PDB file of C-alpha atoms and ligand atoms in Angstrom:
ATOM      1  CA  MET A   1       0.000   0.000   0.000  1.00 85.00           C
ATOM      2  CA  LYS A   2       1.329   3.430  -0.921  1.00 95.00           C
ATOM      3  CA  PRO A   3       1.996   5.450   2.230  1.00 97.00           C
ATOM      4  CA  LEU A   4       0.730   8.888   3.056  1.00 98.00           C
ATOM      5  CA  ILE A   5       3.620  11.050   4.220  1.00 98.00           C
ATOM      6  CA  VAL A   6       3.081  13.880   6.655  1.00 98.00           C
ATOM      7  CA  LYS A   7       5.613  16.474   7.730  1.00 98.00           C
ATOM      8  CA  LEU A   8       5.050  18.264  11.015  1.00 98.00           C
ATOM      9  CA  GLY A   9       6.862  21.569  10.852  1.00 97.00           C
ATOM     10  CA  GLY A  10       9.200  22.606  13.624  1.00 96.00           C
ATOM     11  CA  SER A  11       7.266  25.874  13.739  1.00 95.00           C
ATOM     12  CA  VAL A  12       4.114  23.956  14.628  1.00 97.00           C
ATOM     13  CA  ILE A  13       5.353  21.559  17.285  1.00 98.00           C
ATOM     14  CA  THR A  14       7.900  23.833  18.997  1.00 97.00           C
ATOM     15  CA  ASP A  15       8.114  27.474  19.949  1.00 96.00           C
ATOM     16  CA  LYS A  16      10.900  28.680  17.680  1.00 91.00           C
ATOM     17  CA  ARG A  17      11.483  31.791  19.791  1.00 92.00           C
ATOM     18  CA  LYS A  18      12.331  29.795  22.932  1.00 94.00           C
ATOM     19  CA  PRO A  19      15.099  27.163  22.868  1.00 94.00           C
ATOM     20  CA  PHE A  20      13.955  23.595  23.566  1.00 96.00           C
ATOM     21  CA  THR A  21      10.310  24.515  23.992  1.00 97.00           C
ATOM     22  CA  ILE A  22       7.643  22.044  22.960  1.00 97.00           C
ATOM     23  CA  LYS A  23       4.084  23.104  22.147  1.00 98.00           C
ATOM     24  CA  ARG A  24       2.503  20.401  24.299  1.00 97.00           C
ATOM     25  CA  SER A  25      -1.161  21.037  23.630  1.00 98.00           C
ATOM     26  CA  VAL A  26      -0.576  21.347  19.872  1.00 98.00           C
ATOM     27  CA  ILE A  27       1.297  18.028  19.778  1.00 98.00           C
ATOM     28  CA  LYS A  28      -1.529  16.369  21.720  1.00 98.00           C
ATOM     29  CA  ARG A  29      -4.111  17.729  19.300  1.00 98.00           C
ATOM     30  CA  LEU A  30      -2.072  16.697  16.245  1.00 98.00           C
ATOM     31  CA  ALA A  31      -1.698  13.177  17.635  1.00 98.00           C
ATOM     32  CA  ARG A  32      -5.505  13.009  17.894  1.00 98.00           C
ATOM     33  CA  GLU A  33      -5.842  14.240  14.320  1.00 98.00           C
ATOM     34  CA  LEU A  34      -3.291  11.701  13.062  1.00 98.00           C
ATOM     35  CA  LYS A  35      -5.200   8.906  14.791  1.00 97.00           C
ATOM     36  CA  ASP A  36      -7.971   9.217  12.215  1.00 95.00           C
ATOM     37  CA  VAL A  37      -5.688   8.287   9.305  1.00 95.00           C
ATOM     38  CA  LYS A  38      -6.431   4.843   7.954  1.00 92.00           C
ATOM     39  CA  GLY A  39      -3.743   2.996   6.050  1.00 94.00           C
ATOM     40  CA  SER A  40      -0.016   3.344   5.737  1.00 97.00           C
ATOM     41  CA  LEU A  41       1.450   6.496   7.309  1.00 98.00           C
ATOM     42  CA  VAL A  42       4.960   7.953   7.610  1.00 98.00           C
ATOM     43  CA  ILE A  43       5.547  10.921   9.916  1.00 98.00           C
ATOM     44  CA  VAL A  44       8.539  13.248   9.568  1.00 98.00           C
ATOM     45  CA  HIS A  45       9.115  16.243  11.813  1.00 98.00           C
ATOM     46  CA  GLY A  46      11.312  19.296  11.741  1.00 97.00           C
ATOM     47  CA  GLY A  47      13.765  20.617  14.299  1.00 95.00           C
ATOM     48  CA  GLY A  48      12.222  23.909  15.383  1.00 94.00           C
ATOM     49  CA  SER A  49      13.806  25.234  18.551  1.00 96.00           C
ATOM     50  CA  PHE A  50      15.512  21.882  19.239  1.00 97.00           C
ATOM     51  CA  GLY A  51      17.832  21.080  16.332  1.00 94.00           C
ATOM     52  CA  HIS A  52      18.264  24.427  14.604  1.00 93.00           C
ATOM     53  CA  PRO A  53      20.064  26.564  17.223  1.00 94.00           C
ATOM     54  CA  LEU A  54      22.674  23.851  17.892  1.00 96.00           C
ATOM     55  CA  ALA A  55      23.168  23.014  14.220  1.00 96.00           C
ATOM     56  CA  LEU A  56      23.803  26.710  13.594  1.00 95.00           C
ATOM     57  CA  LYS A  57      26.090  27.168  16.580  1.00 96.00           C
ATOM     58  CA  TYR A  58      28.347  24.290  15.536  1.00 98.00           C
ATOM     59  CA  LYS A  59      28.033  25.026  11.786  1.00 98.00           C
ATOM     60  CA  ILE A  60      27.096  21.404  11.105  1.00 98.00           C
ATOM     61  CA  ALA A  61      25.662  22.099   7.651  1.00 97.00           C
ATOM     62  CA  ASP A  62      28.982  23.654   6.568  1.00 97.00           C
ATOM     63  CA  GLY A  63      30.723  20.287   6.900  1.00 98.00           C
ATOM     64  CA  TYR A  64      33.458  18.976   9.150  1.00 98.00           C
ATOM     65  CA  HIS A  65      36.173  21.493   9.942  1.00 98.00           C
ATOM     66  CA  GLY A  66      37.490  20.426  13.296  1.00 98.00           C
ATOM     67  CA  LYS A  67      37.111  18.387  16.455  1.00 98.00           C
ATOM     68  CA  ASP A  68      35.237  21.124  18.272  1.00 97.00           C
ATOM     69  CA  GLN A  69      32.226  20.299  16.070  1.00 98.00           C
ATOM     70  CA  LEU A  70      31.966  16.708  17.311  1.00 98.00           C
ATOM     71  CA  MET A  71      30.232  17.645  20.536  1.00 98.00           C
ATOM     72  CA  GLY A  72      27.921  19.752  18.371  1.00 98.00           C
ATOM     73  CA  VAL A  73      27.031  16.670  16.308  1.00 98.00           C
ATOM     74  CA  SER A  74      26.289  14.774  19.502  1.00 98.00           C
ATOM     75  CA  LEU A  75      24.230  17.595  21.018  1.00 98.00           C
ATOM     76  CA  THR A  76      22.271  18.388  17.843  1.00 98.00           C
ATOM     77  CA  HIS A  77      21.322  14.767  17.366  1.00 98.00           C
ATOM     78  CA  LEU A  78      20.314  14.353  20.995  1.00 98.00           C
ATOM     79  CA  ALA A  79      18.141  17.472  20.820  1.00 98.00           C
ATOM     80  CA  MET A  80      16.303  15.937  17.860  1.00 98.00           C
ATOM     81  CA  GLU A  81      15.927  12.638  19.675  1.00 98.00           C
ATOM     82  CA  LYS A  82      14.363  14.416  22.644  1.00 98.00           C
ATOM     83  CA  LEU A  83      11.805  16.127  20.426  1.00 98.00           C
ATOM     84  CA  ASN A  84      11.186  12.846  18.586  1.00 98.00           C
ATOM     85  CA  LYS A  85      10.653  10.971  21.830  1.00 98.00           C
ATOM     86  CA  TYR A  86       8.113  13.494  23.002  1.00 98.00           C
ATOM     87  CA  LEU A  87       6.194  13.169  19.748  1.00 98.00           C
ATOM     88  CA  VAL A  88       6.311   9.370  19.736  1.00 98.00           C
ATOM     89  CA  GLU A  89       4.966   9.305  23.298  1.00 98.00           C
ATOM     90  CA  ALA A  90       2.125  11.656  22.376  1.00 98.00           C
ATOM     91  CA  LEU A  91       1.245   9.395  19.418  1.00 98.00           C
ATOM     92  CA  GLN A  92       1.339   6.295  21.626  1.00 98.00           C
ATOM     93  CA  LYS A  93      -1.069   7.944  24.077  1.00 98.00           C
ATOM     94  CA  GLU A  94      -3.572   8.172  21.224  1.00 98.00           C
ATOM     95  CA  GLY A  95      -3.094   4.501  20.397  1.00 98.00           C
ATOM     96  CA  ILE A  96      -0.837   5.008  17.365  1.00 98.00           C
ATOM     97  CA  PRO A  97       1.910   2.335  17.196  1.00 98.00           C
ATOM     98  CA  ALA A  98       4.636   4.889  16.441  1.00 98.00           C
ATOM     99  CA  ILE A  99       8.298   3.965  16.241  1.00 98.00           C
ATOM    100  CA  ALA A 100      11.272   6.325  16.104  1.00 98.00           C
ATOM    101  CA  PHE A 101      13.518   6.044  13.046  1.00 98.00           C
ATOM    102  CA  GLN A 102      16.945   7.602  13.294  1.00 98.00           C
ATOM    103  CA  PRO A 103      17.990   9.158   9.950  1.00 98.00           C
ATOM    104  CA  SER A 104      21.668   9.551  10.908  1.00 98.00           C
ATOM    105  CA  ALA A 105      21.890   5.763  11.310  1.00 98.00           C
ATOM    106  CA  CYS A 106      20.549   4.897   7.870  1.00 97.00           C
ATOM    107  CA  VAL A 107      21.292   7.864   5.569  1.00 98.00           C
ATOM    108  CA  LEU A 108      24.460   8.835   3.707  1.00 98.00           C
ATOM    109  CA  SER A 109      24.523  12.258   2.120  1.00 98.00           C
ATOM    110  CA  SER A 110      26.651  13.865  -0.549  1.00 98.00           C
ATOM    111  CA  ASN A 111      27.063  17.631  -0.164  1.00 98.00           C
ATOM    112  CA  GLY A 112      23.945  17.773   1.981  1.00 97.00           C
ATOM    113  CA  ARG A 113      21.687  15.779  -0.352  1.00 98.00           C
ATOM    114  CA  ILE A 114      20.639  12.229   0.506  1.00 98.00           C
ATOM    115  CA  LYS A 115      22.814   9.867  -1.525  1.00 98.00           C
ATOM    116  CA  SER A 116      21.519   6.591  -0.131  1.00 98.00           C
ATOM    117  CA  MET A 117      19.285   5.364   2.639  1.00 98.00           C
ATOM    118  CA  GLU A 118      18.739   1.860   4.002  1.00 98.00           C
ATOM    119  CA  LEU A 119      15.010   1.553   3.411  1.00 98.00           C
ATOM    120  CA  ARG A 120      14.399  -2.146   4.029  1.00 98.00           C
ATOM    121  CA  PRO A 121      13.639  -1.908   7.760  1.00 98.00           C
ATOM    122  CA  LEU A 122      11.337   1.042   7.056  1.00 98.00           C
ATOM    123  CA  GLU A 123       9.471  -0.957   4.420  1.00 97.00           C
ATOM    124  CA  ARG A 124       9.054  -3.857   6.877  1.00 97.00           C
ATOM    125  CA  VAL A 125       7.800  -1.463   9.529  1.00 98.00           C
ATOM    126  CA  LEU A 126       5.193  -0.074   7.147  1.00 98.00           C
ATOM    127  CA  ALA A 127       4.129  -3.534   5.990  1.00 97.00           C
ATOM    128  CA  LEU A 128       3.496  -4.454   9.624  1.00 97.00           C
ATOM    129  CA  GLY A 129       1.297  -1.413  10.139  1.00 97.00           C
ATOM    130  CA  LEU A 130       3.627   0.479  12.458  1.00 98.00           C
ATOM    131  CA  VAL A 131       4.006   4.242  12.017  1.00 98.00           C
ATOM    132  CA  PRO A 132       7.648   5.336  11.596  1.00 98.00           C
ATOM    133  CA  VAL A 133       8.542   8.787  12.904  1.00 98.00           C
ATOM    134  CA  LEU A 134      11.622  10.346  11.268  1.00 98.00           C
ATOM    135  CA  TYR A 135      13.094  13.831  11.530  1.00 98.00           C
ATOM    136  CA  GLY A 136      15.590  16.268  10.179  1.00 98.00           C
ATOM    137  CA  ASP A 137      18.949  15.129  11.520  1.00 98.00           C
ATOM    138  CA  VAL A 138      22.725  15.397  11.476  1.00 98.00           C
ATOM    139  CA  VAL A 139      23.958  13.038   8.758  1.00 98.00           C
ATOM    140  CA  PHE A 140      27.320  11.695   7.646  1.00 98.00           C
ATOM    141  CA  ASP A 141      28.390  13.065   4.323  1.00 98.00           C
ATOM    142  CA  VAL A 142      30.717  11.468   1.774  1.00 98.00           C
ATOM    143  CA  VAL A 143      31.993  14.861   0.582  1.00 98.00           C
ATOM    144  CA  LYS A 144      32.072  17.121   3.633  1.00 98.00           C
ATOM    145  CA  GLY A 145      32.040  14.682   6.520  1.00 98.00           C
ATOM    146  CA  ILE A 146      28.956  15.935   8.289  1.00 98.00           C
ATOM    147  CA  SER A 147      25.837  17.732   7.198  1.00 98.00           C
ATOM    148  CA  ILE A 148      22.183  18.293   7.964  1.00 97.00           C
ATOM    149  CA  VAL A 149      19.330  16.692   6.127  1.00 97.00           C
ATOM    150  CA  SER A 150      16.134  18.611   6.769  1.00 96.00           C
ATOM    151  CA  GLY A 151      12.811  16.964   7.466  1.00 97.00           C
ATOM    152  CA  ASP A 152      11.651  18.547   4.213  1.00 96.00           C
ATOM    153  CA  GLN A 153      14.344  16.795   2.177  1.00 97.00           C
ATOM    154  CA  MET A 154      13.659  13.551   4.023  1.00 98.00           C
ATOM    155  CA  VAL A 155       9.986  13.725   3.019  1.00 98.00           C
ATOM    156  CA  SER A 156      10.769  14.408  -0.606  1.00 97.00           C
ATOM    157  CA  TYR A 157      13.266  11.493  -0.742  1.00 98.00           C
ATOM    158  CA  LEU A 158      10.966   9.048   1.031  1.00 98.00           C
ATOM    159  CA  ALA A 159       7.971  10.049  -1.066  1.00 98.00           C
ATOM    160  CA  ARG A 160       9.869   9.166  -4.227  1.00 98.00           C
ATOM    161  CA  LYS A 161      11.456   5.969  -2.919  1.00 98.00           C
ATOM    162  CA  LEU A 162       8.329   4.635  -1.232  1.00 98.00           C
ATOM    163  CA  GLY A 163       5.966   5.900  -3.930  1.00 97.00           C
ATOM    164  CA  ALA A 164       3.823   8.032  -1.605  1.00 97.00           C
ATOM    165  CA  SER A 165       0.134   8.372  -2.347  1.00 96.00           C
ATOM    166  CA  ARG A 166       0.277  11.985  -1.205  1.00 96.00           C
ATOM    167  CA  VAL A 167       2.357  14.358   0.898  1.00 98.00           C
ATOM    168  CA  VAL A 168       1.012  16.849   3.432  1.00 98.00           C
ATOM    169  CA  PHE A 169       3.204  19.518   5.023  1.00 98.00           C
ATOM    170  CA  GLY A 170       1.830  21.037   8.206  1.00 98.00           C
ATOM    171  CA  VAL A 171       3.209  24.514   8.886  1.00 97.00           C
ATOM    172  CA  ASP A 172       2.115  27.504  11.007  1.00 97.00           C
ATOM    173  CA  VAL A 173       0.735  29.605   8.143  1.00 97.00           C
ATOM    174  CA  ASP A 174      -2.123  28.893   5.714  1.00 98.00           C
ATOM    175  CA  GLY A 175       0.193  27.881   2.864  1.00 98.00           C
ATOM    176  CA  VAL A 176       2.555  29.655   0.491  1.00 96.00           C
ATOM    177  CA  PHE A 177       1.888  33.370   0.058  1.00 95.00           C
ATOM    178  CA  THR A 178       3.046  36.005  -2.406  1.00 93.00           C
ATOM    179  CA  SER A 179       5.378  37.192   0.396  1.00 90.00           C
ATOM    180  CA  CYS A 180       5.934  36.190   4.021  1.00 90.00           C
ATOM    181  CA  PRO A 181       2.496  36.526   5.667  1.00 93.00           C
ATOM    182  CA  LYS A 182       4.064  37.225   9.057  1.00 91.00           C
ATOM    183  CA  LYS A 183       5.797  40.321   7.717  1.00 89.00           C
ATOM    184  CA  ASP A 184       3.431  41.505   5.008  1.00 90.00           C
ATOM    185  CA  SER A 185      -0.273  41.917   5.777  1.00 93.00           C
ATOM    186  CA  ARG A 186      -1.029  42.234   2.049  1.00 94.00           C
ATOM    187  CA  ALA A 187       0.455  38.830   1.235  1.00 93.00           C
ATOM    188  CA  GLU A 188      -1.941  36.645  -0.749  1.00 95.00           C
ATOM    189  CA  LEU A 189      -2.288  32.896  -0.542  1.00 97.00           C
ATOM    190  CA  LEU A 190      -1.188  30.948  -3.618  1.00 96.00           C
ATOM    191  CA  ARG A 191      -3.660  28.110  -4.144  1.00 97.00           C
ATOM    192  CA  VAL A 192      -1.636  26.027  -6.617  1.00 97.00           C
ATOM    193  CA  ILE A 193       2.051  25.945  -7.543  1.00 96.00           C
ATOM    194  CA  THR A 194       3.456  23.932 -10.454  1.00 95.00           C
ATOM    195  CA  PRO A 195       7.008  23.518 -11.811  1.00 92.00           C
ATOM    196  CA  SER A 196       6.226  26.142 -14.477  1.00 92.00           C
ATOM    197  CA  ASP A 197       5.789  28.774 -11.723  1.00 89.00           C
ATOM    198  CA  VAL A 198       9.454  28.687 -10.664  1.00 84.00           C
ATOM    199  CA  GLY A 199      10.344  31.933 -12.462  1.00 83.00           C
ATOM    200  CA  SER A 200       7.447  33.916 -11.049  1.00 84.00           C
ATOM    201  CA  LEU A 201       8.163  32.615  -7.546  1.00 84.00           C
ATOM    202  CA  ALA A 202      11.552  34.356  -7.393  1.00 81.00           C
ATOM    203  CA  SER A 203       9.995  37.558  -6.053  1.00 80.00           C
ATOM    204  CA  VAL A 204       8.170  35.575  -3.348  1.00 82.00           C
ATOM    205  CA  TRP A 205      11.433  34.662  -1.640  1.00 80.00           C
ATOM    206  CA  GLU A 206      13.056  38.083  -1.673  1.00 72.00           C
ATOM    207  CA  GLY A 207      14.158  38.851   1.854  1.00 65.00           C
ATOM    208  CA  GLU A 208      13.383  35.402   3.276  1.00 67.00           C
ATOM    209  CA  SER A 209      16.045  34.677   5.854  1.00 61.00           C
ATOM    210  CA  GLY A 210      14.876  31.161   6.750  1.00 55.00           C
ATOM    211  CA  ASP A 211      16.576  28.883   9.250  1.00 54.00           C
ATOM    212  CA  VAL A 212      19.426  26.405   8.867  1.00 54.00           C
ATOM    213  CA  THR A 213      17.520  24.325   6.341  1.00 59.00           C
ATOM    214  CA  GLY A 214      15.849  27.072   4.400  1.00 67.00           C
ATOM    215  CA  GLY A 215      12.284  27.948   5.451  1.00 85.00           C
ATOM    216  CA  MET A 216       9.348  28.020   3.052  1.00 93.00           C
ATOM    217  CA  ARG A 217      11.455  28.429  -0.072  1.00 91.00           C
ATOM    218  CA  ALA A 218      13.305  25.158   0.547  1.00 92.00           C
ATOM    219  CA  LYS A 219       9.997  23.405   1.171  1.00 95.00           C
ATOM    220  CA  VAL A 220       8.559  24.542  -2.127  1.00 95.00           C
ATOM    221  CA  GLN A 221      11.750  23.537  -3.961  1.00 92.00           C
ATOM    222  CA  GLU A 222      11.594  20.026  -2.484  1.00 94.00           C
ATOM    223  CA  LEU A 223       7.908  19.694  -3.334  1.00 96.00           C
ATOM    224  CA  LEU A 224       8.340  20.962  -6.892  1.00 95.00           C
ATOM    225  CA  GLU A 225      10.950  18.249  -7.438  1.00 93.00           C
ATOM    226  CA  LEU A 226       8.426  15.752  -6.156  1.00 95.00           C
ATOM    227  CA  ALA A 227       5.688  17.142  -8.369  1.00 95.00           C
ATOM    228  CA  LYS A 228       7.851  16.347 -11.403  1.00 93.00           C
ATOM    229  CA  PHE A 229       7.532  12.685 -10.395  1.00 94.00           C
ATOM    230  CA  GLY A 230       3.750  13.027 -10.287  1.00 95.00           C
ATOM    231  CA  ILE A 231       3.474  13.067  -6.491  1.00 97.00           C
ATOM    232  CA  GLU A 232       1.139  15.775  -5.270  1.00 96.00           C
ATOM    233  CA  ALA A 233       1.708  17.655  -2.041  1.00 98.00           C
ATOM    234  CA  GLU A 234      -0.200  20.219  -0.074  1.00 98.00           C
ATOM    235  CA  ILE A 235       1.121  22.740   2.435  1.00 98.00           C
ATOM    236  CA  VAL A 236      -1.514  23.417   5.084  1.00 98.00           C
ATOM    237  CA  ASN A 237      -1.852  25.210   8.391  1.00 98.00           C
ATOM    238  CA  ALA A 238      -1.453  22.547  11.083  1.00 98.00           C
ATOM    239  CA  ALA A 239      -1.673  25.231  13.766  1.00 98.00           C
ATOM    240  CA  ARG A 240      -5.401  25.497  13.020  1.00 98.00           C
ATOM    241  CA  PRO A 241      -7.419  22.676  14.572  1.00 98.00           C
ATOM    242  CA  ASN A 242      -8.628  19.967  12.188  1.00 98.00           C
ATOM    243  CA  VAL A 243      -6.940  21.307   9.051  1.00 98.00           C
ATOM    244  CA  LEU A 244      -4.253  18.623   9.079  1.00 98.00           C
ATOM    245  CA  ARG A 245      -6.855  15.932   9.804  1.00 98.00           C
ATOM    246  CA  GLU A 246      -9.008  16.991   6.850  1.00 98.00           C
ATOM    247  CA  ALA A 247      -6.006  17.178   4.532  1.00 98.00           C
ATOM    248  CA  LEU A 248      -4.901  13.704   5.588  1.00 97.00           C
ATOM    249  CA  LEU A 249      -8.385  12.342   5.071  1.00 96.00           C
ATOM    250  CA  GLY A 250      -8.171  13.481   1.458  1.00 95.00           C
ATOM    251  CA  LYS A 251      -9.598  16.997   1.325  1.00 97.00           C
ATOM    252  CA  ARG A 252      -7.781  19.215  -1.176  1.00 96.00           C
ATOM    253  CA  GLY A 253      -7.503  22.973  -1.485  1.00 96.00           C
ATOM    254  CA  LEU A 254      -7.089  23.732   2.233  1.00 98.00           C
ATOM    255  CA  GLY A 255      -3.739  25.437   1.671  1.00 98.00           C
ATOM    256  CA  THR A 256      -1.291  25.469  -1.239  1.00 98.00           C
ATOM    257  CA  VAL A 257      -1.270  22.461  -3.555  1.00 98.00           C
ATOM    258  CA  VAL A 258       2.074  21.708  -5.238  1.00 97.00           C
ATOM    259  CA  THR A 259       1.408  19.608  -8.296  1.00 96.00           C
ATOM    260  CA  ARG A 260       2.702  18.714 -11.757  1.00 94.00           C
ATOM    261  CA  GLY A 261      -0.129  20.350 -13.657  1.00 83.00           C
ATOM    262  CA  LYS A 262      -2.945  22.810 -12.849  1.00 59.00           C
TER     263      LYS A 262
HETATM  264  P1  ADP B 301       8.720  24.636   9.643  1.00 86.74           P
HETATM  265  O1  ADP B 301       9.705  24.918  10.717  1.00 86.74           O
HETATM  266  O2  ADP B 301       7.320  24.536  10.176  1.00 86.74           O
HETATM  267  O3  ADP B 301       9.066  23.509   8.776  1.00 86.74           O
HETATM  268  P2  ADP B 301       9.617  27.125   8.504  1.00 86.74           P
HETATM  269  O4  ADP B 301       9.557  28.014   9.721  1.00 86.74           O
HETATM  270  O5  ADP B 301      10.935  26.644   8.058  1.00 86.74           O
HETATM  271  O6  ADP B 301       8.631  25.897   8.720  1.00 86.74           O
HETATM  272  O7  ADP B 301       8.889  27.825   7.276  1.00 86.74           O
HETATM  273  C1  ADP B 301       7.585  28.317   7.453  1.00 86.74           C
HETATM  274  C2  ADP B 301       7.679  29.811   7.622  1.00 86.74           C
HETATM  275  O8  ADP B 301       8.118  30.385   6.394  1.00 86.74           O
HETATM  276  C3  ADP B 301       6.378  30.500   7.912  1.00 86.74           C
HETATM  277  O9  ADP B 301       6.080  30.488   9.287  1.00 86.74           O
HETATM  278  C4  ADP B 301       6.637  31.920   7.391  1.00 86.74           C
HETATM  279  O10 ADP B 301       7.019  32.749   8.463  1.00 86.74           O
HETATM  280  C5  ADP B 301       7.841  31.773   6.456  1.00 86.74           C
HETATM  281  N1  ADP B 301       7.633  32.282   5.105  1.00 86.74           N
HETATM  282  C6  ADP B 301       8.546  33.015   4.421  1.00 86.74           C
HETATM  283  N2  ADP B 301       8.081  33.318   3.202  1.00 86.74           N
HETATM  284  C7  ADP B 301       6.853  32.766   3.093  1.00 86.74           C
HETATM  285  C8  ADP B 301       5.865  32.752   2.067  1.00 86.74           C
HETATM  286  N3  ADP B 301       6.062  33.353   0.900  1.00 86.74           N
HETATM  287  N4  ADP B 301       4.695  32.095   2.307  1.00 86.74           N
HETATM  288  C9  ADP B 301       4.485  31.467   3.491  1.00 86.74           C
HETATM  289  N5  ADP B 301       5.391  31.466   4.504  1.00 86.74           N
HETATM  290  C10 ADP B 301       6.557  32.107   4.324  1.00 86.74           C
END
């Protein structure tokens, strides 16, 4: 059965302004919403205020430059494991048989892009009906030693390799806008984005600072790549109750659809 892949944004499940701060009630609500999904499900989450500050501090994404980064690798990974554990426990409380999957143990990257990933255990897990929970992580890189693979990249890779039925990205805004909706009150929601829109999107990203793995722009880039393979994705507001649930149950047009053709 083709899995549904859902990404829970770091901005949704953590408070990005406060280091190591979980949004407990939001995670509880999202676990309830995820419970309603029937069929094969893969969950991937971002780093938010857990992974990002440490990854930045130790310049993990720049590659290996010296021994002082090793503790940074250890700390960044542990921060992600802590967030992952919290999420897995919340899912278990709702009766979801969730199981943590550590990307750094099964991914090799090349210049920050996933080069290979051991997928066989993941496929077994899905066949059994368990729900794997992956995350953006520190990874070991054949070119630069160490790097970061974002949750967004992980989703796009897994969707292609596992042949996802659909991808849903839960973020803290209603979708992709003509400019950042948190900074520009006149920003308008884009309902559909296709690979042919790449040129016109350039102005959308002007001034986007993003975090260590790139913010909304990087998400759209990953999803446009996926769209070329015929896998449709939608970016929705998971901070609003029930939006993620409805998207996962098959409703379209709740946010921004990224697809091959209009
Ligand atoms: P997450 O951590 O949930 O994966 P990010 O924080 O990396 O997500 O990216 C989502 C954020 O991107 C939004 O909260 C918003 O502030 C910002 N953003 C920048 N430009 C845009 C845009 N054009 N449309 C929507 N959001 C944008």
